[in-house]
Every structure is written in C-alpha cells, then in structure tokens.
Amino acid sequence: MEYTYSQYEGDALREPVKSPRKWKVFSKKFGKTNSADGTDRRDAATDREYDEQSRDSPAQDERTAEEKEISLLNDKGNEFFVRGEFNGALRMYSEALKLLKKPVVIKSDPGAGTMDAAMRRFHTARLLVNIGAVHIRRECYEDATSSLELSIRSSKLIPDKSVHYYRSLEVLSDALENLGLVYYKEKDLTISLVMYNDALDARKACLDLLEQKWKNRIIKSKDEIRKIKEERVACKMELASTVQQIALLEERQGNIGNAIQRCEEALAIKKEVSPNDTLDENSLTLLNALGRLYSHRSVGWYKEALNNFEKVYKVKSELHNGEDHLDIVPSINNIAYVNGELGNYRQCLNLSLRAIDICTDGRGINKETVAAYTNKGYALHNMGDDKGALSAYMDALEYLSKCGSDVDLMGINLHQKMAQVFISMGHVDEAISSIESLIEAKTEVFGGESKELASPFRELGDCYELSNELDLCLKCHTRSLRIYKHHNDKEGAAKQHNKIANIHKRKGNREESIDHYMAALWHSREAKLPSTDPTVADTIKNVAAFQNSQNRGGMW
C-alpha cells in the first residue's frame, strides 16, 4: 500500500486559508483550529490582543482617527467573515480600502491626522489579504489571485528600515500562503510549492528581525520579557505551520524524502517552543504525517511509522477512557496498515474488523469505514483469499460512493488494489478497467504530468502484455517512460527503457530493441545502479547477446 488512507485524507486536503486579522494582532493562539466551516487554521476571533508599544509602534490610544476608522471596518469585516457572510465582509474591507486611498482627517478627534506611507501600505496589504481570503472561500480564484498579488506588491514597497517592516513581512507571508493555496486548488502544485517556500523565507526573516531587534535592547521589566517570549513563540509556531504545509505539498508531488525532512523540521520547531507539550493536536497531526511518510513504500520505515501511530493511538484512547470511540478509528486503521506492510496480515485483519465494528455501529457513513475495508481487503489478498479481498474492496467502494466522489486518494488506492486482485485471479480485462479508472482519478487529483502516473501506466502496459496486445503495451510503457524523464528519474527511465526493449525484442524489432537497451544502460549508469540490479543485469545480458549475434552474422 502506498498511502495510509485516513491520515492522508485528513492532512493533505486540509485548506490552510490565512483568515482576516485585526490590525493590532501579531501574536496568535494556536490551540483553536476550527472556524465557521472548519477549513481555516484560525480566524480573527482566536487571536489575542497585543500591546503594540513593544513593536515601536503607536500605542492603541495614539492611533490616528483614520486608523481607528479603518480598524473598525476591518473588524466588522472579520465578524462577517467568521459568520460566513462574505458579501458583508467584502463590503467592509472595500470601504476600508477606499479610506486608505482617500484619507480623511477628522479635526474634532484628538487623534486627528493621517498615517505615514509605510503604515498605509501595510494596512492596504492586510486588507487585500482579507479580500483574497473571501474570494478563496467563494471559489473566485482569479479575483483572489489579483487581490493577493496586489497585497504582495504593497508589502514589498515598505522599506526594511521602516518600523513597520516586521508587519510587512508578516502580511507578505500570509499573502504568499493564500496564493499558494489558490494554485493548489487549481492543481498547479509546482507554483503552489514555490509560493509556500517564499512564505517560509518571509517567516524566517520575521523571526530573524524579531530576535535581532530585541537582542540589542535593554530589557527592564518582567512584563517586557514575557511579551518577547510570547512573540517568539508565535513566530516559531507560524514557522512550523508553514513548514508543515510545505511538507504536505512535497508529499503530493511524490517528493517523499523532502516531505519527511520538512515534517521533522516542523516537529523540531514545536519541541523547541514547547518541550513539555509535544502531544497537542498539532503535534499529533505531525506524528501522523511522519508515520504516513515513513510507511511509504519508497521509504519503508515501518517500525518507525508504527511507533508514531501507536503514540497517537495512546493519546486518543486516553482521551476517551479506553472506549471504542470513533475518534480512535484513524489510529487503528493506520496501525492496521503498517502491520499489513510488515507482513502481520492476521493482526492487520483483526484491527480492520475492529475498526469496521466501531464505524458501522450506528455512527453513520464516513471515510474511516472505507479505510478499514481497504485494509481488510489487503490482508485477505495476502492471506490468499482473493474473493474475500475483492468483496472487501467492493464494500469499500460502496461506502466511498456514499461519502462522495471516489476521485480522491482513497478511490485511487482502491482501484489500484482491485487491479492487483484481478491480476492474481487471472481476470486481465477487469484489471485493465480498474487501472484505467486509477489513471483517470490520479490525473484528476495530481495533474496529467504527475510522477504518480508513471507506475499506473507501467502496470497497464503489463496487463496489455498479458493479453498479448503489444502495441497498446508499448504505448503505455512509453507514456510511463516520458513521465519518468519529465521528472528526471534516471532509475525509473532505465527500467522503462529495458521494458520497452524487451517488448520490441519480442516483436522482432531488432534496431528499436537495441536502441532502448543502450538507453537503459546509459540511464542505469547515470542513476549509479549496481551491476547486480536486475534491470542492469538484464540489459547487459541482452546487449552482449546482440553484439555476439552481430559478430556471428546470425539472428539475435
């Protein structure tokens, strides 16, 4: 199995919209993660107040009348946003922008005056981020992109010597993350990752500036020390959150090694900030993510993955006094998955049956039921019960259809596993149908040139070879080869060149065959594969046989 179903769905599809914020908010609470519809990491209501005097900024009662008016409109917009009243939110933010474009001095107010250029640019940038968040929620991605790009430009216009430079970096980070989310939703994962990495650079600059700024300051009070510590914690938690999102994007693109590195980095930051509180909700999410990555077949660190999943299970189980609560089912499914990969199929089956009992005990339909049936099918398939496995996979597909579309990672894996069972049963036509559904779903989720498509096209080619449809077989393997080359995967390209060469040899295409064998040999050397590798050994054997036939003047 390539993925741990339940946790992959829970993390990778989460939408970390940077929601509207209040002007004077810089440090945030991170314990609350749910907003009006459950997709934001936080909203304005979860933010705590912060004394701006510690930022070398005007105190609350020193703000100009103009800034107070803009802040009031922004806060009203935030209230509308949290309630899901996006038209109202957009109206408030737009009114605030109009005031910024045409400053009004209120003479009767003791704080009469206008903001300086840097402060004005900061407020403009923040409002544009808020407007962008509204457009994202309304799925108006073109409008969101326009607003966020304007916000980025406004933030970058604030000079690094300005007292508002820190604030500009913070709003720049939020704008870049939301723009990355837009590209993610439009399935441009490459540009999305670029945006999140740029946001990470901005957050690191925030932290460096904060530490440098306070390092040279003479601290006179305990209260000031407390505020500095709180702000450093907030900065590092924001940093950890951004790193975690980058890890999920790396995973989505199949860069498992990079994803592991980023997840471990995020977990290390959290441990540094809260060494005695490493099992909060965010930390549990990271442990699950690392367990999922460790258990990926390209990594195979199943014992490490099992250790992470069992830690999460222990915490969840204690929260529910050891009872079979639905909240512990994802952990049971994850542990069952890893046991299956470790070859403990009986344990995998028993855990899956327990998860199914919990899920189907009058608790409605959910995707954990799908994960449990999928694990059950995998265990039965490896125990030699293909009919039982196929029945379990069909049950999983039925439950998934009730949860919604099967064009997601769970549906993808189900089609892949059903194909394996059909091949084992000798039902090649059904296997081809399943793999074609798998390719269609992966194309929808990952895009047409994703590396995730290379393996399904190779498997489809193998099926066509079994049915002796060699032209279709070549077409599929060539498509797989192109994807490997597109991602500069030398090892994958070597294996595909070798496979295509063998098919041409079978068809009697002598010249085409040797061309691919030579290409396989070159890519094997570039990938530094050992001579004992099966692909290298087969390639060398066939090249030698071709050369001997040339010397003898006979047939290959």
Coordinates of C-alpha atoms in Angstrom, one line a residue:
M1 CA 0.0 0.0 0.0
E2 CA 1.3 3.4 -0.9
Y3 CA -0.6 5.6 1.5
T4 CA -2.2 5.4 4.9
Y5 CA -5.7 6.4 3.8
S6 CA -7.3 8.1 6.8
Q7 CA -4.4 10.3 7.7
Y8 CA -3.6 11.3 4.1
E9 CA -7.1 12.5 3.6
G10 CA -7.1 14.4 6.9
D11 CA -3.9 16.3 6.3
A12 CA -3.2 16.7 2.7
L13 CA -6.6 18.0 1.7
R14 CA -6.8 20.5 4.6
E15 CA -7.1 24.1 3.3
P16 CA -5.0 26.4 5.4
V17 CA -6.6 29.8 4.5
K18 CA -4.9 32.7 6.2
S19 CA -8.1 34.3 7.5
P20 CA -8.7 38.0 8.2
R21 CA -6.9 39.5 11.2
K22 CA -7.2 42.6 13.4
W23 CA -4.8 45.4 12.9
K24 CA -3.1 45.1 16.3
V25 CA -2.8 41.4 16.3
F26 CA 0.7 40.0 15.9
S27 CA 0.8 37.0 18.3
K28 CA -1.8 34.3 17.8
K29 CA -3.3 31.5 19.8
F30 CA -2.7 28.2 18.2
G31 CA -4.9 25.9 20.2
K32 CA -8.0 26.6 18.1
T33 CA -8.1 25.3 14.6
N34 CA -11.7 25.3 13.6
S35 CA -13.6 28.2 12.1
A36 CA -17.0 28.7 10.8
D37 CA -16.7 25.9 8.2
G38 CA -13.7 24.1 9.6
T39 CA -11.2 24.9 6.9
D40 CA -9.2 27.8 8.4
R41 CA -6.3 27.4 10.8
R42 CA -7.6 30.4 12.7
D43 CA -9.9 33.4 12.4
A44 CA -9.8 36.8 13.9
A45 CA -11.8 35.6 16.9
T46 CA -9.0 33.3 18.0
D47 CA -6.3 36.0 18.1
R48 CA -5.2 37.6 21.3
E49 CA -4.6 41.3 21.8
Y50 CA -1.1 42.5 21.8
D51 CA 0.5 45.7 23.2
E52 CA 1.9 47.5 20.1
Q53 CA 4.4 49.5 22.2
S54 CA 6.6 46.5 22.3
R55 CA 6.8 46.9 18.5
D56 CA 8.0 50.5 18.5
S57 CA 4.6 51.3 17.0
P58 CA 2.0 53.8 18.3
A59 CA 0.0 52.6 21.3
Q60 CA -3.7 52.0 21.0
D61 CA -4.7 55.4 22.2
E62 CA -2.2 57.1 19.9
R63 CA -3.6 55.8 16.7
T64 CA -4.9 58.4 14.3
A65 CA -8.7 58.8 13.8
E66 CA -8.1 57.5 10.3
E67 CA -6.5 54.3 11.5
K68 CA -9.3 53.8 14.1
E69 CA -11.9 54.1 11.4
I70 CA -10.1 51.6 9.1
S71 CA -9.6 49.2 12.0
L72 CA -13.3 49.3 12.9
L73 CA -14.3 48.5 9.3
N74 CA -11.7 45.7 9.2
D75 CA -13.0 44.2 12.5
K76 CA -16.6 44.3 11.2
G77 CA -15.5 42.6 8.1
N78 CA -13.8 39.9 10.2
E79 CA -17.1 39.3 12.1
F80 CA -19.0 38.9 8.8
F81 CA -16.3 36.5 7.5
V82 CA -16.5 34.2 10.6
R83 CA -20.3 34.0 10.2
G84 CA -19.8 33.1 6.5
E85 CA -21.5 36.4 5.3
F86 CA -18.9 37.0 2.7
N87 CA -20.7 39.8 0.9
G88 CA -20.8 41.8 4.1
A89 CA -17.1 41.1 4.8
L90 CA -16.2 42.2 1.3
R91 CA -18.2 45.4 1.7
M92 CA -16.4 46.3 4.9
Y93 CA -12.9 45.6 3.6
S94 CA -13.7 47.6 0.4
E95 CA -14.9 50.6 2.4
A96 CA -11.7 50.5 4.4
L97 CA -9.6 50.4 1.2
K98 CA -11.5 53.5 0.0
L99 CA -10.5 55.4 3.1
L100 CA -6.9 54.4 2.6
K101 CA -7.0 55.7 -1.0
K102 CA -8.6 59.0 0.1
P103 CA -7.5 59.8 3.6
V104 CA -10.0 61.8 5.7
V105 CA -8.8 63.9 8.7
I106 CA -11.3 64.2 11.5
K107 CA -10.5 67.6 13.1
S108 CA -12.6 67.1 16.2
D109 CA -10.8 63.9 17.1
P110 CA -7.8 64.2 19.5
G111 CA -6.0 61.7 17.4
A112 CA -6.6 63.6 14.2
G113 CA -4.1 63.1 11.4
T114 CA -3.1 60.6 8.7
M115 CA -0.9 57.6 8.7
D116 CA 2.5 57.6 7.2
A117 CA 3.2 55.9 3.8
A118 CA 4.6 52.7 5.3
M119 CA 1.6 52.2 7.7
R120 CA -0.8 52.9 4.8
R121 CA 0.9 50.3 2.6
F122 CA 0.8 47.8 5.4
H123 CA -3.0 48.3 6.0
T124 CA -3.6 48.1 2.3
A125 CA -1.7 44.9 2.1
R126 CA -3.6 43.4 5.0
L127 CA -7.0 44.4 3.6
L128 CA -6.1 42.8 0.3
V129 CA -5.2 39.6 2.0
N130 CA -8.5 39.6 3.8
I131 CA -10.3 40.3 0.5
G132 CA -8.3 37.4 -1.1
A133 CA -9.5 35.1 1.7
V134 CA -13.1 36.0 0.9
H135 CA -12.6 35.2 -2.8
I136 CA -11.0 31.9 -1.9
R137 CA -14.0 30.9 0.2
R138 CA -16.2 31.9 -2.7
E139 CA -14.0 29.9 -5.1
C140 CA -13.4 33.0 -7.2
Y141 CA -9.7 32.2 -7.7
E142 CA -9.0 34.7 -10.4
D143 CA -10.2 37.5 -8.2
A144 CA -8.3 36.0 -5.2
T145 CA -5.0 35.9 -7.3
S146 CA -5.4 39.5 -8.3
S147 CA -6.0 40.7 -4.7
L148 CA -3.2 38.7 -3.3
E149 CA -0.7 39.8 -5.9
L150 CA -1.5 43.4 -5.2
S151 CA -1.1 42.7 -1.5
I152 CA 2.4 41.2 -2.1
R153 CA 3.4 44.3 -4.1
S154 CA 2.2 46.6 -1.4
S155 CA 4.1 44.7 1.3
K156 CA 7.3 44.8 -0.7
L157 CA 7.1 48.6 -1.0
I158 CA 7.7 49.0 2.7
P159 CA 11.5 49.7 3.2
D160 CA 13.5 47.4 5.5
K161 CA 14.4 50.4 7.7
S162 CA 10.8 51.2 8.5
V163 CA 9.4 50.4 11.9
H164 CA 6.6 48.7 10.0
Y165 CA 8.9 46.3 8.2
Y166 CA 8.2 43.4 10.5
R167 CA 4.5 43.9 10.0
S168 CA 5.0 43.9 6.2
L169 CA 6.9 40.6 6.4
E170 CA 4.0 39.0 8.3
V171 CA 1.3 40.1 5.9
L172 CA 3.6 39.1 3.0
S173 CA 3.8 35.6 4.4
D174 CA 0.0 35.4 4.7
A175 CA -0.5 36.6 1.2
L176 CA 2.0 34.1 -0.2
E177 CA 0.5 31.2 1.6
N178 CA -3.0 32.1 0.4
L179 CA -1.7 32.5 -3.1
G180 CA -0.1 29.1 -2.8
L181 CA -3.5 27.7 -1.7
V182 CA -5.1 29.2 -4.9
Y183 CA -2.5 27.5 -7.1
Y184 CA -3.0 24.2 -5.1
K185 CA -6.8 24.3 -5.7
E186 CA -6.1 25.0 -9.4
K187 CA -3.8 21.9 -9.3
D188 CA -0.6 23.8 -10.1
L189 CA 1.4 22.1 -7.3
T190 CA 4.8 23.3 -8.6
I191 CA 3.9 27.0 -8.4
S192 CA 2.0 26.4 -5.1
L193 CA 5.2 25.0 -3.6
V194 CA 7.1 28.0 -4.8
M195 CA 4.7 30.3 -3.0
Y196 CA 4.9 28.4 0.2
N197 CA 8.7 28.4 0.1
D198 CA 8.6 32.1 -0.4
A199 CA 6.3 32.4 2.6
L200 CA 8.7 30.4 4.6
D201 CA 11.6 32.7 3.7
A202 CA 9.5 35.7 4.8
R203 CA 8.6 34.0 8.1
K204 CA 12.2 33.2 8.8
A205 CA 13.0 36.9 8.1
C206 CA 10.3 37.8 10.6
L207 CA 11.9 35.6 13.3
D208 CA 15.5 36.9 12.5
L209 CA 14.3 40.5 12.6
L210 CA 12.5 40.0 15.9
E211 CA 15.4 38.3 17.6
Q212 CA 17.9 40.9 16.3
K213 CA 15.6 43.7 17.3
W214 CA 15.3 42.6 20.9
K215 CA 18.8 41.3 21.3
N216 CA 20.3 44.8 21.4
R217 CA 17.5 46.2 23.6
I218 CA 17.9 46.8 27.3
I219 CA 15.2 44.9 29.0
K220 CA 13.9 46.5 32.2
S221 CA 10.8 44.6 33.2
K222 CA 9.5 41.1 33.6
D223 CA 6.4 42.1 31.6
E224 CA 8.6 43.1 28.7
I225 CA 10.4 39.8 28.8
R226 CA 7.1 37.9 28.9
K227 CA 5.9 39.7 25.8
I228 CA 9.1 39.0 23.9
K229 CA 8.8 35.3 24.8
E230 CA 5.2 35.2 23.7
E231 CA 6.1 36.8 20.4
R232 CA 9.0 34.4 19.7
V233 CA 6.6 31.5 20.4
A234 CA 4.0 32.9 18.0
C235 CA 6.7 33.5 15.3
K236 CA 8.0 29.9 15.6
M237 CA 4.6 28.4 15.6
E238 CA 3.7 30.2 12.4
L239 CA 7.0 29.0 11.0
A240 CA 6.3 25.4 12.0
S241 CA 2.8 25.6 10.4
T242 CA 4.2 26.9 7.1
V243 CA 6.9 24.1 7.1
Q244 CA 4.2 21.6 7.7
Q245 CA 2.2 22.8 4.7
I246 CA 5.3 22.6 2.5
A247 CA 5.7 19.0 3.7
L248 CA 2.2 18.1 2.5
L249 CA 2.8 19.7 -0.9
E250 CA 6.1 17.9 -1.3
E251 CA 4.3 14.7 -0.5
R252 CA 1.6 15.5 -3.0
Q253 CA 4.3 15.8 -5.7
G254 CA 5.8 12.5 -4.7
N255 CA 8.9 14.1 -3.1
I256 CA 8.7 11.8 0.0
G257 CA 12.3 12.5 1.2
N258 CA 11.8 16.2 1.2
A259 CA 8.4 15.8 2.9
I260 CA 10.0 13.8 5.7
Q261 CA 12.7 16.4 6.2
R262 CA 10.1 19.2 6.4
C263 CA 7.8 17.3 8.8
E264 CA 10.8 16.5 11.1
E265 CA 11.8 20.2 10.9
A266 CA 8.3 21.3 11.9
L267 CA 8.2 18.9 14.8
A268 CA 11.6 20.0 16.0
I269 CA 10.5 23.7 16.0
K270 CA 7.4 22.7 18.0
K271 CA 9.5 20.8 20.5
E272 CA 11.8 23.8 20.9
V273 CA 8.9 26.0 21.6
S274 CA 7.0 23.7 23.9
P275 CA 9.4 20.9 25.1
N276 CA 6.9 19.7 27.7
D277 CA 3.8 19.8 25.4
T278 CA 4.5 17.6 22.4
L279 CA 1.2 15.8 22.2
D280 CA -1.2 18.6 21.5
E281 CA -3.5 18.4 18.4
N282 CA -0.9 20.0 16.0
S283 CA 1.8 17.6 17.2
L284 CA -0.4 14.6 16.8
T285 CA -1.1 15.7 13.2
L286 CA 2.6 15.9 12.6
L287 CA 3.2 12.5 14.1
N288 CA 0.6 11.1 11.9
A289 CA 2.1 12.8 8.9
L290 CA 5.5 11.4 9.7
G291 CA 4.1 7.9 10.2
R292 CA 2.4 8.1 6.8
L293 CA 5.6 9.2 5.2
Y294 CA 7.8 6.7 7.0
S295 CA 5.4 3.9 5.8
H296 CA 5.5 5.0 2.2
R297 CA 6.9 2.1 0.1
S298 CA 9.8 4.2 -1.2
V299 CA 10.9 4.7 2.4
G300 CA 9.8 1.5 4.2
W301 CA 10.5 2.7 7.8
Y302 CA 7.5 0.7 9.0
K303 CA 8.7 0.3 12.6
E304 CA 9.2 4.0 13.0
A305 CA 5.8 4.6 11.5
L306 CA 4.2 2.1 13.8
N307 CA 5.8 3.9 16.8
N308 CA 4.3 7.2 15.7
F309 CA 0.9 5.8 15.1
E310 CA 0.9 4.0 18.5
K311 CA 1.8 7.2 20.3
V312 CA -1.2 8.9 18.7
Y313 CA -3.5 6.0 19.5
K314 CA -2.4 6.1 23.1
V315 CA -3.3 9.7 23.5
K316 CA -6.6 9.4 21.7
S317 CA -7.5 6.3 23.7
E318 CA -6.8 8.0 27.0
L319 CA -9.0 10.9 26.0
H320 CA -11.9 8.5 25.6
N321 CA -11.1 6.4 28.7
G322 CA -10.2 3.4 26.5
E323 CA -13.6 3.1 24.9
D324 CA -14.1 2.3 21.2
H325 CA -14.8 5.8 20.2
L326 CA -14.9 6.9 16.5
D327 CA -12.0 9.3 17.2
I328 CA -9.6 6.4 17.7
V329 CA -10.5 4.7 14.4
P330 CA -8.0 6.6 12.2
S331 CA -5.2 5.4 14.5
I332 CA -6.5 1.8 14.4
N333 CA -6.6 2.0 10.6
N334 CA -3.0 3.4 10.5
I335 CA -1.7 0.7 12.8
A336 CA -3.5 -2.0 10.7
Y337 CA -2.0 -0.6 7.6
V338 CA 1.6 -0.8 8.9
N339 CA 1.0 -4.3 10.2
G340 CA 0.0 -5.3 6.7
E341 CA 3.2 -3.8 5.3
L342 CA 5.2 -5.6 8.0
G343 CA 3.6 -8.9 6.9
N344 CA 1.5 -9.2 10.0
Y345 CA -1.6 -9.9 8.0
R346 CA -3.6 -11.6 10.7
Q347 CA -3.1 -8.6 13.0
C348 CA -4.0 -6.3 10.2
L349 CA -7.2 -8.2 9.6
N350 CA -8.2 -8.2 13.3
L351 CA -7.6 -4.5 13.6
S352 CA -9.5 -3.8 10.4
L353 CA -12.5 -5.8 11.7
R354 CA -12.4 -3.9 15.0
A355 CA -12.4 -0.6 13.1
I356 CA -15.3 -1.7 10.9
D357 CA -17.3 -2.7 14.0
I358 CA -16.8 0.8 15.6
C359 CA -17.5 2.6 12.3
T360 CA -20.7 0.7 11.5
D361 CA -22.2 0.7 15.0
G362 CA -24.9 3.3 14.2
R363 CA -22.3 6.1 13.6
G364 CA -23.3 6.9 10.0
I365 CA -21.1 6.8 6.9
N366 CA -17.6 8.1 7.0
K367 CA -14.3 7.5 5.2
E368 CA -12.8 5.6 8.1
T369 CA -15.1 2.8 7.2
V370 CA -13.6 2.9 3.7
A371 CA -10.1 2.7 5.1
A372 CA -11.0 -0.2 7.3
Y373 CA -12.5 -2.2 4.5
T374 CA -9.5 -1.4 2.3
N375 CA -7.1 -2.7 4.9
K376 CA -9.2 -5.8 5.4
G377 CA -9.0 -6.5 1.6
Y378 CA -5.3 -6.1 1.6
A379 CA -4.9 -8.6 4.5
L380 CA -7.2 -11.1 2.9
H381 CA -5.4 -10.8 -0.5
N382 CA -2.0 -11.5 1.1
M383 CA -3.5 -14.4 3.0
G384 CA -4.6 -16.0 -0.3
D385 CA -8.3 -15.2 -0.1
D386 CA -8.7 -13.1 -3.3
K387 CA -12.5 -13.5 -3.4
G388 CA -12.8 -12.2 0.2
A389 CA -10.4 -9.4 -0.7
L390 CA -12.4 -8.4 -3.8
S391 CA -15.6 -8.4 -1.7
A392 CA -14.0 -6.1 0.9
Y393 CA -12.7 -3.7 -1.8
M394 CA -16.2 -3.6 -3.3
D395 CA -17.7 -2.8 0.1
A396 CA -15.1 0.0 0.4
L397 CA -16.1 1.4 -2.9
E398 CA -19.7 1.3 -2.0
Y399 CA -19.1 3.2 1.2
L400 CA -16.9 5.7 -0.6
S401 CA -19.6 6.4 -3.1
K402 CA -21.9 7.3 -0.2
C403 CA -19.3 9.6 1.2
G404 CA -19.0 11.5 -2.1
S405 CA -16.9 11.2 -5.3
D406 CA -14.3 8.5 -5.5
V407 CA -12.0 10.8 -7.3
D408 CA -9.7 11.2 -4.4
L409 CA -6.8 9.3 -2.8
M410 CA -9.0 6.6 -1.3
G411 CA -10.6 5.8 -4.6
I412 CA -7.3 5.8 -6.3
N413 CA -5.9 3.2 -3.9
L414 CA -9.0 1.1 -4.1
H415 CA -8.8 0.9 -7.9
Q416 CA -5.1 0.0 -7.6
K417 CA -5.6 -2.8 -5.2
M418 CA -8.6 -4.2 -7.1
A419 CA -6.4 -4.4 -10.1
Q420 CA -3.8 -6.4 -8.2
V421 CA -6.5 -8.8 -7.1
F422 CA -7.9 -9.2 -10.6
I423 CA -4.4 -9.9 -12.0
S424 CA -3.9 -12.5 -9.2
M425 CA -7.3 -14.1 -10.2
G426 CA -6.3 -14.0 -13.9
H427 CA -9.1 -11.5 -14.8
V428 CA -7.0 -9.3 -17.0
D429 CA -9.8 -7.3 -18.6
E430 CA -11.2 -6.3 -15.2
A431 CA -7.7 -5.4 -14.1
I432 CA -7.3 -3.1 -17.2
S433 CA -10.6 -1.4 -16.3
S434 CA -9.5 -0.8 -12.7
I435 CA -6.2 0.6 -13.8
E436 CA -7.8 2.9 -16.3
S437 CA -10.1 4.2 -13.6
L438 CA -7.0 4.6 -11.4
I439 CA -5.2 6.7 -14.1
E440 CA -8.3 8.9 -14.6
A441 CA -8.6 9.5 -10.9
K442 CA -4.9 10.2 -10.4
T443 CA -4.9 12.6 -13.4
E444 CA -7.8 14.5 -11.8
V445 CA -6.0 14.7 -8.4
F446 CA -2.4 15.1 -9.4
G447 CA -2.4 16.5 -12.9
G448 CA -1.5 14.9 -16.2
E449 CA 2.3 15.0 -15.8
S450 CA 2.5 13.9 -12.2
K451 CA 5.1 11.3 -11.3
E452 CA 2.3 9.4 -9.6
L453 CA 1.1 8.4 -13.1
A454 CA 4.3 6.6 -14.1
S455 CA 3.6 3.4 -12.1
P456 CA -0.1 3.0 -13.2
F457 CA 0.9 3.4 -16.9
R458 CA 3.6 0.8 -16.4
E459 CA 1.1 -1.6 -14.7
L460 CA -1.4 -1.0 -17.5
G461 CA 1.3 -1.9 -20.1
D462 CA 2.0 -5.1 -18.2
C463 CA -1.7 -6.0 -18.4
Y464 CA -1.8 -5.4 -22.1
E465 CA 1.3 -7.6 -22.4
L466 CA -0.5 -10.4 -20.6
S467 CA -3.4 -10.1 -23.1
N468 CA -0.8 -10.0 -26.0
E469 CA -1.8 -6.5 -27.1
L470 CA 1.7 -5.4 -27.7
D471 CA 1.1 -2.2 -29.5
L472 CA -1.1 -0.9 -26.6
C473 CA 1.5 -2.3 -24.2
L474 CA 4.3 -0.2 -25.9
K475 CA 2.1 2.9 -25.9
C476 CA 1.6 2.6 -22.1
H477 CA 5.2 1.9 -21.3
T478 CA 6.3 4.8 -23.5
R479 CA 4.0 7.1 -21.6
S480 CA 5.4 5.9 -18.3
L481 CA 9.0 6.5 -19.7
R482 CA 8.1 10.1 -20.7
I483 CA 6.8 10.8 -17.2
Y484 CA 10.0 9.5 -15.6
K485 CA 12.1 11.5 -17.9
H486 CA 10.0 14.6 -17.3
H487 CA 10.8 14.3 -13.6
N488 CA 14.5 13.4 -14.2
D489 CA 14.1 10.0 -12.6
K490 CA 17.1 8.1 -14.1
E491 CA 16.3 4.8 -12.4
G492 CA 12.7 4.8 -13.5
A493 CA 13.8 5.7 -17.0
A494 CA 16.3 2.9 -17.1
K495 CA 13.7 0.3 -16.0
Q496 CA 11.2 1.6 -18.6
H497 CA 13.8 1.6 -21.5
N498 CA 14.7 -2.0 -20.5
K499 CA 11.0 -3.0 -20.5
I500 CA 10.3 -1.4 -23.9
A501 CA 13.4 -3.0 -25.3
N502 CA 12.2 -6.4 -24.2
I503 CA 8.8 -5.8 -25.9
H504 CA 10.5 -4.7 -29.2
K505 CA 12.7 -7.9 -29.0
R506 CA 9.5 -10.0 -28.6
K507 CA 8.0 -8.3 -31.6
G508 CA 11.2 -8.8 -33.6
N509 CA 12.1 -5.1 -33.9
R510 CA 15.8 -5.6 -33.7
E511 CA 17.0 -2.0 -34.1
E512 CA 14.4 -0.4 -31.8
S513 CA 15.2 -3.0 -29.2
I514 CA 19.0 -2.4 -29.1
D515 CA 18.4 1.4 -29.0
H516 CA 16.3 1.1 -25.9
Y517 CA 18.8 -1.4 -24.3
M518 CA 21.6 1.1 -24.9
A519 CA 19.4 3.9 -23.4
A520 CA 18.7 1.7 -20.4
L521 CA 22.4 1.1 -19.9
W522 CA 23.1 4.9 -20.0
H523 CA 20.4 5.8 -17.6
S524 CA 21.5 3.0 -15.3
R525 CA 25.0 4.4 -15.1
E526 CA 23.6 7.9 -14.5
A527 CA 21.4 6.5 -11.7
K528 CA 24.5 4.7 -10.4
L529 CA 22.7 1.4 -10.2
P530 CA 24.9 -1.6 -9.3
S531 CA 25.6 -4.3 -11.8
T532 CA 23.7 -6.7 -9.6
D533 CA 20.5 -4.7 -10.1
P534 CA 18.0 -6.9 -12.1
T535 CA 17.5 -4.2 -14.7
V536 CA 21.2 -3.6 -15.2
A537 CA 21.9 -7.3 -15.4
D538 CA 19.2 -8.0 -17.9
T539 CA 20.3 -5.0 -20.1
I540 CA 24.0 -6.1 -20.1
K541 CA 23.0 -9.7 -21.0
N542 CA 20.9 -8.5 -23.9
V543 CA 23.5 -6.0 -25.2
A544 CA 26.1 -8.8 -25.0
A545 CA 23.8 -11.2 -26.9
F546 CA 23.2 -8.6 -29.6
Q547 CA 26.9 -7.9 -30.0
N548 CA 27.6 -11.7 -30.3
S549 CA 24.9 -12.1 -32.9
Q550 CA 26.5 -9.2 -34.9
N551 CA 29.9 -10.9 -34.8
R552 CA 28.4 -14.2 -35.9
G553 CA 26.2 -12.6 -38.5
G554 CA 23.3 -14.5 -37.2
M555 CA 19.9 -13.7 -35.8
W556 CA 19.5 -12.3 -32.3

